[in-house]
Coordinates of C-alpha atoms in Angstrom, one line a residue:
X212 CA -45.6 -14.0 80.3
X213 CA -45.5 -12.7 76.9
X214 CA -48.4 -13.9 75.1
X215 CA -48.0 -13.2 71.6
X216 CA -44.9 -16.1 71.1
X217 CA -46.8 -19.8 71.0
X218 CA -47.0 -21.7 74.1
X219 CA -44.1 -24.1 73.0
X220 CA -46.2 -27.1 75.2
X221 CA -49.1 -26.7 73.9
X222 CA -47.6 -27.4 70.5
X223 CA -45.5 -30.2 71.8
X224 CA -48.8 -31.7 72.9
X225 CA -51.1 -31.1 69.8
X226 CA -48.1 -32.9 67.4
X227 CA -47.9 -35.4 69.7
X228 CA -51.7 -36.5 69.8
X229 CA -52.1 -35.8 65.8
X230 CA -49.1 -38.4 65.4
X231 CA -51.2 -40.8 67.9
X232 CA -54.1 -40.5 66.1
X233 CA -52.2 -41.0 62.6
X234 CA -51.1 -44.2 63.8
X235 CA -54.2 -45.5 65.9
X236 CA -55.4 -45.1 62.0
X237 CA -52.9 -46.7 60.6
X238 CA -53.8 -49.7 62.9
X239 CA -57.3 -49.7 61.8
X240 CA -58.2 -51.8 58.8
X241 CA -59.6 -49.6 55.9
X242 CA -62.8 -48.4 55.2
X243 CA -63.6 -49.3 51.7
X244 CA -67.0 -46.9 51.8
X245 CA -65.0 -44.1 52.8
X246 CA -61.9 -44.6 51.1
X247 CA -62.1 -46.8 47.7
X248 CA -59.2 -46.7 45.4
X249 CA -59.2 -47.4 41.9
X250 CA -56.1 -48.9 40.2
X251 CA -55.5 -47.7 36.7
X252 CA -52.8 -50.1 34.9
X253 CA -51.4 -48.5 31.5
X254 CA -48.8 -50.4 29.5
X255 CA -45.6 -48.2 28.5
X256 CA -43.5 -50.8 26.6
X257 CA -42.4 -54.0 29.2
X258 CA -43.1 -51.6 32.1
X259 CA -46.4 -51.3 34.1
X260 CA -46.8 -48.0 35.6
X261 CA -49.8 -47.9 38.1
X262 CA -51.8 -44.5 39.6
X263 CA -54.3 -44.6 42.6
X264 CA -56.2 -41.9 42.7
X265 CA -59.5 -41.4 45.3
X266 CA -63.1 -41.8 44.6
X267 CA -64.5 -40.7 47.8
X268 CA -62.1 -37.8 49.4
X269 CA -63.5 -35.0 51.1
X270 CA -63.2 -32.9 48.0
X271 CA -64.1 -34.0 44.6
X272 CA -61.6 -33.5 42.2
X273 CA -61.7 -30.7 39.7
X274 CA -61.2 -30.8 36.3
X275 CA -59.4 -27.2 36.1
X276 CA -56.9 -28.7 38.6
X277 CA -56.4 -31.6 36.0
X278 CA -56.0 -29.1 33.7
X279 CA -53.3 -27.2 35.4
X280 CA -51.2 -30.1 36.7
X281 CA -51.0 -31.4 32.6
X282 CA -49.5 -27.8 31.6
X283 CA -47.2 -27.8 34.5
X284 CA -46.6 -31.4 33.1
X285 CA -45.8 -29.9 29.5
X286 CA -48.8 -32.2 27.9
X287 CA -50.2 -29.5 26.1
X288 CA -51.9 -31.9 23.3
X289 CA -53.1 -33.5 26.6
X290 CA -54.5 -30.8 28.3
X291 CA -56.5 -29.4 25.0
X292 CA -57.9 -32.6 24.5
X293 CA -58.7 -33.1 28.4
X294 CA -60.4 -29.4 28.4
X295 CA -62.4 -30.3 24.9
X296 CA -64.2 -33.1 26.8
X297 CA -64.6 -32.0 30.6
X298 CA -65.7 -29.2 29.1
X299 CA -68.2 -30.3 25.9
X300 CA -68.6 -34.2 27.8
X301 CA -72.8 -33.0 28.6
X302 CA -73.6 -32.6 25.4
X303 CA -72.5 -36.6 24.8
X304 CA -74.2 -37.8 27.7
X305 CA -70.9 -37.4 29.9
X306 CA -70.9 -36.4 33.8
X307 CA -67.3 -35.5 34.5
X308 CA -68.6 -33.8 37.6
X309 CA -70.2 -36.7 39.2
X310 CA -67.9 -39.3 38.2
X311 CA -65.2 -39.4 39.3
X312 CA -63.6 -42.5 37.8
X313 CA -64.3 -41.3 34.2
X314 CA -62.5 -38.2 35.1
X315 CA -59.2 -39.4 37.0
X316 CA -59.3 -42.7 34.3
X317 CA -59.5 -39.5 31.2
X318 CA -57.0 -37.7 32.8
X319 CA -54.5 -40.6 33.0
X320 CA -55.3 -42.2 30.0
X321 CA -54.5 -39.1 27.6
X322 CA -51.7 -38.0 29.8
X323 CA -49.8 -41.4 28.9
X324 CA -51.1 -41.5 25.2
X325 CA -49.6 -38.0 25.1
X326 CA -46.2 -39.2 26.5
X327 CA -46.0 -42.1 24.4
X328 CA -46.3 -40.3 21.1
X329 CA -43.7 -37.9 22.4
X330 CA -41.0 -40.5 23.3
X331 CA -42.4 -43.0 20.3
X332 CA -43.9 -45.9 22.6
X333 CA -46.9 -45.6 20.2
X334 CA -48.5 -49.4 21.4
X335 CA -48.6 -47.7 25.3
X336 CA -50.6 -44.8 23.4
X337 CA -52.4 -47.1 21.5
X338 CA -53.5 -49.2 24.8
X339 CA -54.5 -46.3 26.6
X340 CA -56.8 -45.0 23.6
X341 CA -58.5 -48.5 23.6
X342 CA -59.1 -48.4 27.3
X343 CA -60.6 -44.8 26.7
X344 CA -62.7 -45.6 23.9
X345 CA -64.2 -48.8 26.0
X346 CA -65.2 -46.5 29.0
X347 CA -67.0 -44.1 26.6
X348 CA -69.0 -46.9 24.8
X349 CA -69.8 -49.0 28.4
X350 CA -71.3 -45.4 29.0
X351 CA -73.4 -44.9 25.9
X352 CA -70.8 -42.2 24.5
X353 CA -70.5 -43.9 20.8
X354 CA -69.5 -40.5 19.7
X355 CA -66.8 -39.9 21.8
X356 CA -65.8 -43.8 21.4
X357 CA -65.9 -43.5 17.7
X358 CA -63.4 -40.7 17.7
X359 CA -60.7 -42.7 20.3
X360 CA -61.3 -45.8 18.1
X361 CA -60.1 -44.1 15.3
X362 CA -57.0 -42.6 16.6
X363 CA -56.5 -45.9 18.2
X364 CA -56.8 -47.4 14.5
X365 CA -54.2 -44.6 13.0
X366 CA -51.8 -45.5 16.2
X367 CA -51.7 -49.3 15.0
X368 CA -51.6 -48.5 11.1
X369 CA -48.1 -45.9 12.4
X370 CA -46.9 -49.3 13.9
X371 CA -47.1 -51.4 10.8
X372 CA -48.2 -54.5 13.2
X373 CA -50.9 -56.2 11.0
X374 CA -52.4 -58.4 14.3
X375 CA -52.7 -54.5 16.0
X376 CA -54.4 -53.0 12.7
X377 CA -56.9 -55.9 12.6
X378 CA -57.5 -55.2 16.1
X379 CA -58.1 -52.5 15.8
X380 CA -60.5 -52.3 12.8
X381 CA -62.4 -55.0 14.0
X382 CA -63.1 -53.1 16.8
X383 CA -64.3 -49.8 15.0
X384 CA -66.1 -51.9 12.8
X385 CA -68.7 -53.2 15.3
X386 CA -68.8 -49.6 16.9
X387 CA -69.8 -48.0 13.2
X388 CA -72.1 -51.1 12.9
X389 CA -73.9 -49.9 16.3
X390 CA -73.8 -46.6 15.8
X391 CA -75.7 -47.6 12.1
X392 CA -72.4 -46.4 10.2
X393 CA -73.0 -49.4 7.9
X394 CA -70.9 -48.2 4.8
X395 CA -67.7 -47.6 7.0
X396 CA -68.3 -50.7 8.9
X397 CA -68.9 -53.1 6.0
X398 CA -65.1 -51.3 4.7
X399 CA -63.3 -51.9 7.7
X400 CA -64.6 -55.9 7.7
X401 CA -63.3 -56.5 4.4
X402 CA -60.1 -54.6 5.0
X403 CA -59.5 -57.0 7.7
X404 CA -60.7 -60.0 5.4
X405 CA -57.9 -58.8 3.1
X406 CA -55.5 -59.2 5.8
X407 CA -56.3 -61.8 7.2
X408 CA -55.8 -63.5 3.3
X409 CA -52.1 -61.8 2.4
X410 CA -51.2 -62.3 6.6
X411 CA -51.7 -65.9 8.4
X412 CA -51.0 -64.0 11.6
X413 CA -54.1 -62.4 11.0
X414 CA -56.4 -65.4 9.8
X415 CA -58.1 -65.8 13.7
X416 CA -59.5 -62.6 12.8
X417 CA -61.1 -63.9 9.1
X418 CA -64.7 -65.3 10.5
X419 CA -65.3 -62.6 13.2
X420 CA -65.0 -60.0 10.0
X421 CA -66.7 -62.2 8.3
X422 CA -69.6 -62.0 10.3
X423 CA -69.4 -58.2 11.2
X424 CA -69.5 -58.0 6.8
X425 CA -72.4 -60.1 6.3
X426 CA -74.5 -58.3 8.9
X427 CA -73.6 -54.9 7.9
X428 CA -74.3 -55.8 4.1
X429 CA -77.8 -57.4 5.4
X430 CA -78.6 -54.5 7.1
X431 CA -77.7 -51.9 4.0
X432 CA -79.8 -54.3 2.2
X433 CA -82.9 -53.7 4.2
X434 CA -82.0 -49.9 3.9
X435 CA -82.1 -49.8 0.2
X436 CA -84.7 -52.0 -0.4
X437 CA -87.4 -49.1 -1.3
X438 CA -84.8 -47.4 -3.4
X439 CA -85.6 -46.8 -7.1
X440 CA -83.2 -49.3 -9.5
X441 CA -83.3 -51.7 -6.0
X442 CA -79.5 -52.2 -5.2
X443 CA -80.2 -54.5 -2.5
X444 CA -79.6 -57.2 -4.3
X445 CA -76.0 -56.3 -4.7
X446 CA -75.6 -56.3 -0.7
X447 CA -77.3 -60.0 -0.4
X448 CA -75.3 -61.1 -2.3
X449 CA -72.2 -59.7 0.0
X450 CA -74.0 -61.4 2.5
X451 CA -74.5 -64.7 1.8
X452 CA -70.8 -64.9 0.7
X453 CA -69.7 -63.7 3.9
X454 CA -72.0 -66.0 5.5
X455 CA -71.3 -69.0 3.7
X456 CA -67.1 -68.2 4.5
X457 CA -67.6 -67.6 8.4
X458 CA -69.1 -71.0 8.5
X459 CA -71.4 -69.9 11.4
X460 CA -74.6 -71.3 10.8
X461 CA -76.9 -68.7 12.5
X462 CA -75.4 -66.1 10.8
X463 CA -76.3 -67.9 7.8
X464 CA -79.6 -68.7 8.4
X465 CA -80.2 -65.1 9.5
X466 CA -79.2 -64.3 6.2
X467 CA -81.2 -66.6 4.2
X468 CA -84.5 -65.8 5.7
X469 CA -84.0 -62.2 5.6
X470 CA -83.5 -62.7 1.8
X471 CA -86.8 -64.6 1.5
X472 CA -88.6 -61.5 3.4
X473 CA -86.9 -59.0 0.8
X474 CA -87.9 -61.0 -1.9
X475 CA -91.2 -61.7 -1.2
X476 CA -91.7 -58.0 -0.7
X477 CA -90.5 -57.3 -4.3
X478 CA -92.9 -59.9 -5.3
X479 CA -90.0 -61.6 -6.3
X480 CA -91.7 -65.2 -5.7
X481 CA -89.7 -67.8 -7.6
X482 CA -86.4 -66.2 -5.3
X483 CA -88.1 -66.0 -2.3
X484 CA -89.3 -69.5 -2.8
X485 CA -85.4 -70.4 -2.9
X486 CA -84.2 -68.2 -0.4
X487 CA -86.7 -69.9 1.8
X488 CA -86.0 -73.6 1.1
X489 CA -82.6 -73.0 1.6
X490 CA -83.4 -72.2 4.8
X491 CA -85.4 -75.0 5.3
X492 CA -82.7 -77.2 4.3
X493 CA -80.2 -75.6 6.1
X494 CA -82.0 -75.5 9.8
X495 CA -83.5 -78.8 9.3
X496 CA -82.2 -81.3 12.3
X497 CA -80.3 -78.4 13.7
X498 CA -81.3 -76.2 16.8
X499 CA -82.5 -73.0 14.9
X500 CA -85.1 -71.2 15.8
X501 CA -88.8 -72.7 15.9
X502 CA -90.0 -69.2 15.1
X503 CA -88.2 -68.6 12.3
X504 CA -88.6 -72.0 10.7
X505 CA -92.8 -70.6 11.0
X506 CA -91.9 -67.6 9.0
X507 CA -90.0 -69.4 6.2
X508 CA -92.9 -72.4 6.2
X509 CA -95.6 -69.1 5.7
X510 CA -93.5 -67.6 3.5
X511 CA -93.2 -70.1 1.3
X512 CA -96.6 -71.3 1.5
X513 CA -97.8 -67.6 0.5
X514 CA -95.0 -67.2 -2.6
X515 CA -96.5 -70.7 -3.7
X516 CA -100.2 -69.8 -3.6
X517 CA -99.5 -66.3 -5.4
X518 CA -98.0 -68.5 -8.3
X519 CA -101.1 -70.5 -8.3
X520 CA -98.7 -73.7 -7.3
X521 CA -101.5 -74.9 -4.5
X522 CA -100.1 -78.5 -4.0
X523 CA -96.7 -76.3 -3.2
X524 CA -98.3 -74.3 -0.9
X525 CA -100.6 -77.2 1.3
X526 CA -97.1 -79.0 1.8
X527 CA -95.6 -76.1 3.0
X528 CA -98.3 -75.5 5.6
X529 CA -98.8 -79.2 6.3
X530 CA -95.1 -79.0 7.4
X531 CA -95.7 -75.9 9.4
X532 CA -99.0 -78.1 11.1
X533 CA -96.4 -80.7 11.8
X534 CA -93.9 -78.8 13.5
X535 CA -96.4 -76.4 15.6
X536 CA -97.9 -80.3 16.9
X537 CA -94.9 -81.5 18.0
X538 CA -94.3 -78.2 19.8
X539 CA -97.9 -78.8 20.9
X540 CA -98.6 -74.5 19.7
X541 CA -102.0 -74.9 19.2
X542 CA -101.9 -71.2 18.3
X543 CA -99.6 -72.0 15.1
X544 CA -101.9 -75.2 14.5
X545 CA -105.2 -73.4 14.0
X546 CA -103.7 -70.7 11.9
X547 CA -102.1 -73.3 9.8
X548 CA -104.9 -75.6 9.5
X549 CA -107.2 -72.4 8.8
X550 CA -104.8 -71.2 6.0
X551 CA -105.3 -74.6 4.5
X552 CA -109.3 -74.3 4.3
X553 CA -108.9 -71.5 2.6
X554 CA -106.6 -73.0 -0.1
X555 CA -108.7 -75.9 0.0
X556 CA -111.6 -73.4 -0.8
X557 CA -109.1 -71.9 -3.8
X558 CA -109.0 -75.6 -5.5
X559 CA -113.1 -75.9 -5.4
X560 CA -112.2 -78.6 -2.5
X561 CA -115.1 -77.5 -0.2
X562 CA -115.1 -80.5 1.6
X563 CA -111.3 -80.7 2.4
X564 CA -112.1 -76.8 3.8
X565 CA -114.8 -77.6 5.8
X566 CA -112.6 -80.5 7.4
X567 CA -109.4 -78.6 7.9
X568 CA -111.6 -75.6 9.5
X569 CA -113.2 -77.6 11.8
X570 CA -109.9 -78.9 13.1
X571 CA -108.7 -75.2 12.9
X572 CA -111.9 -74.6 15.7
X573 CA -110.7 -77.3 17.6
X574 CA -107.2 -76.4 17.8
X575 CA -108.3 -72.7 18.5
X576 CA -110.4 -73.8 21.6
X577 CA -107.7 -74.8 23.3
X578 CA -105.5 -71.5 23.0
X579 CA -106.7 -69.3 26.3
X580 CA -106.9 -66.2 26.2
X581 CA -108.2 -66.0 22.6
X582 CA -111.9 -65.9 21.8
X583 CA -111.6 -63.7 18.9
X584 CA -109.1 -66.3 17.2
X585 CA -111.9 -68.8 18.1
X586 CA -114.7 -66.6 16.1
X587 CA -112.7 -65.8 13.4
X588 CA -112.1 -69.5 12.7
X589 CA -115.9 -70.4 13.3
X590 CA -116.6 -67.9 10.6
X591 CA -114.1 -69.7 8.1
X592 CA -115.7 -73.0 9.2
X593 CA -118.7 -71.9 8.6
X594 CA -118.5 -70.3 5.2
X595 CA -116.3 -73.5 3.7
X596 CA -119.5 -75.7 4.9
X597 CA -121.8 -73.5 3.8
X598 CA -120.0 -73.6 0.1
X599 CA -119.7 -77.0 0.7
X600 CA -123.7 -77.7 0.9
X601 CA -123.9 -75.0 -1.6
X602 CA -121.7 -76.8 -4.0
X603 CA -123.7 -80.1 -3.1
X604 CA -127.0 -78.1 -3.8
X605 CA -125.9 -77.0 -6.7
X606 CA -124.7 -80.5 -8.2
X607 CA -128.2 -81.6 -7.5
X608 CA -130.4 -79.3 -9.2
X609 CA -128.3 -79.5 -12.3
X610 CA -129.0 -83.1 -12.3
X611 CA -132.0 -82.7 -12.1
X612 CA -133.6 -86.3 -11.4
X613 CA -136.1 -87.0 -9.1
X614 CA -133.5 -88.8 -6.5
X615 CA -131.5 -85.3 -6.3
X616 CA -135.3 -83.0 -6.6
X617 CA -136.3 -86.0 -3.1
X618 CA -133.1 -85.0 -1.5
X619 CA -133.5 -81.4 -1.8
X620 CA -137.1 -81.9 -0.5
X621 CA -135.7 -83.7 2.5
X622 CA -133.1 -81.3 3.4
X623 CA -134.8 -78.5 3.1
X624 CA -138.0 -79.7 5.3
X625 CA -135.8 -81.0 7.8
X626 CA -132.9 -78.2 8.5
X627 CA -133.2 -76.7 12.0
X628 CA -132.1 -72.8 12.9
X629 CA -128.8 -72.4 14.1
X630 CA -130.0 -70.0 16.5
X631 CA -127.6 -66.9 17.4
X632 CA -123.8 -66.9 16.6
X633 CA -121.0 -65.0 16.9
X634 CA -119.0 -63.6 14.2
X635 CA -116.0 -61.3 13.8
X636 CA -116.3 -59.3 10.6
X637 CA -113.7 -56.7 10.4
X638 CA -112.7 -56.8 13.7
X639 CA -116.4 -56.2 14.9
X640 CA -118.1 -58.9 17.2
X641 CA -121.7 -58.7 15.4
X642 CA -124.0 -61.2 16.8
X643 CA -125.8 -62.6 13.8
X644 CA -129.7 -64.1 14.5
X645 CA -129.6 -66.9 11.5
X646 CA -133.4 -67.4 12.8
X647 CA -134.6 -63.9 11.2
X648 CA -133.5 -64.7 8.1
X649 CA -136.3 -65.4 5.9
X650 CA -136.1 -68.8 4.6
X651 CA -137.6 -69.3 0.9
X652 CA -140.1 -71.9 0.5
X653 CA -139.3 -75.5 -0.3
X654 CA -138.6 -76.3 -4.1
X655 CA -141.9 -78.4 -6.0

């Protein structure tokens, strides 16, 4: 037999047990671990046109063959764009060659954008540069998201649709505000605003830009508050208007407090004192934030004390020892109620400090975990009581009557030694041994 022509049975036999074993898998349900599909919908005017493509084949794709079937495609725009970011994706934070998804998803995505512009379908284009730019940004691309955001944003403004361009800015407006483009973000919001205004199609978008525009302008604030001729003033003010017309209480509150901070550090008191008692008024019985209803109550209290207004500044912390009780933070309540000695000691009240230091101690014992806080506020008690028998003492021997000259006797025959203590002076435990002290004789 002539051996160099194919055994014609043998072939016969091999097709036919490839075709069994074709349809024996055919039979067998699939194996999502070894074959997962991934469904990528694009929208080309009323029609859907799907693409599967494999994640888990026995050859990864390549990017050069992406390449090569968009030029035999005639998408040259697409393949320039494709080879740009396959090729400079790393430096962005991109892994074409381990993902797989992000690759076949980039490939399809500027493939139809590409198409669409050609054949004028721009919302298909449009769709598919959104859907890029939201796969960049879910992985940590901003960069390459900022750049198919705004092509996205020039798509909508070539369709002259005014619900698509507010879209579309809103959307690039939150990206620059994440990104910390706050000057481009805070111009896109009020673009929208604008539109929203001349367009009632676009007023659903009004308080979302809103919001966008009085966070941005807060945030520029902060930034230029340590500039020389201070032109943060100019952005608070943005804010709080933008606050005050998205009628979203949060965001207004944020705003009001931050304005207090930036205030008080320009020792701006009598504004901080507003800014902060407009907060005050505006959170109370609503659900804000305990934590920053403390902040606006110490604020306050501070702003009043530097203007010597120490009546102000006791009912500002006497609300702030109110609100930390009924919370039951006995952390807050000892701070507070030492913060009040030490006003107390301000207004020559040095029995009113020794009282609200003592409760400050009590408080303070009941915090666990926090013996220094505990020492610190025994030192306070202990220096307003000592002022307070020194202020007592001192009453006396100015009177000078025999009475006062017997009490002084008395006192000063029967006082016992405290014995060791513990202080914190500058953030140093010292252990101070009142006992060595040497104790001047008794007054004649």
């Amino acid at each position: 037999r002539n051996t160099s022509r194919p055994d014609h049975r043998m072939l016969t036999s091999s097709s036919t047990r490839y075709s069994s074993r074709r349809r024996i898998s055919a039979a067998k349900p699939l194996d999502y671990k070894r074959h997962a599909l991934r469904t990528v919908s694009l929208h080309d005017g009323d029609n859907v046109a799907s693409t599967l493509a494999p994640l888990h084949s026995t050859s990864r794709s390549n990017s050069k063959d992406l390449c090569i079937q968009m030029l035999v495609e005639a998408r040259p725009a697409a393949f320039a764009e494709f080879f740009a970011l396959t090729h400079g994706g790393t430096q962005h934070g991109l892994d074409f060659r381990n993902d797989d998804q992000l690759l076949h998803l980039t490939q399809c995505c500027l493939s139809q954008a590409d198409e669409s512009e050609r054949t004028n379908t721009l919302q298909a284009a449009f769709e598919a540069r959104c859907m890029l730019a939201d796969a960049f940004a879910t992985r940590q691309a901003t960069e390459l998201a900022l750049d198919q955001r705004k092509r996205a944003l020039s798509l909508a403004q070539r369709m002259s649709i005014p619900n698509t361009v507010c879209t579309a800015s809103l959307a690039l407006a939150q990206l620059c505000e994440l990104c910390g483009q706050l000057s481009e973000a805070q111009t896109l919001s009020q673009h929208v605003i604008v539109l929203s205004q001349a367009e009632s199609s676009c007023s659903p978008f009004a308080q979302q830009a809103q919001q966008t525009l009085s966070r941005t302008a807060l945030a520029l604030a902060r930034q230029l508050a340590h500039v020389e001729n201070d032109p943060s003033n100019e952005q608070l003010a943005i804010a709080l208007t933008a606050a005050r017309a998205s009628e979203d209480l949060e965001c207004l509150q944020e705003v009001q407090l931050a304005a207090g901070q930036l205030a008080e550090k320009q020792s701006d008191h009598t504004g901080a004192i507003a800014y902060y008692n407009d907060y005050l008024d505006s959170a109370a019985g609503s659900s804000s934030d305990q934590g920053q209803q403390r902040q606006a109550c110490l604020g306050l209290a501070r702003c009043h004390e530097a203007l010597q207004q120490y009546d102000l500044a006791q009912a500002a912390l006497t609300q702030l020892v109110e609100h930390s009780q009924d919370e039951k933070n006995h952390l807050v309540t000892a701070e507070a109620c030492s913060l009040l000695g030490n006003l107390a000691i301000q207004c020559k009240d040095f029995a009113g400090a020794a009282q609200w230091n003592t409760r400050a101690v009590a408080e303070a014992q009941q915090v666990h975990g926090a013996p220094e806080l505990v020492d610190r506020i025994r030192v306070r008690c202990g220096a307003a009581l000592a002022a307070a028998a020194g202020q007592d003492l001192q009453q006396r021997l100015v009177a000078n009557t025999p009475q006062d000259v017997q009490a002084i006797v008395a006192w000063c025959s029967t006082r016992k030694s405290l014995g060791a203590t513990a202080a914190l002076a500058g953030g140093i435990r010292q252990h101070v041994d009142i006992s060595a002290i040497t104790r001047k004789p008794p007054i004649e």
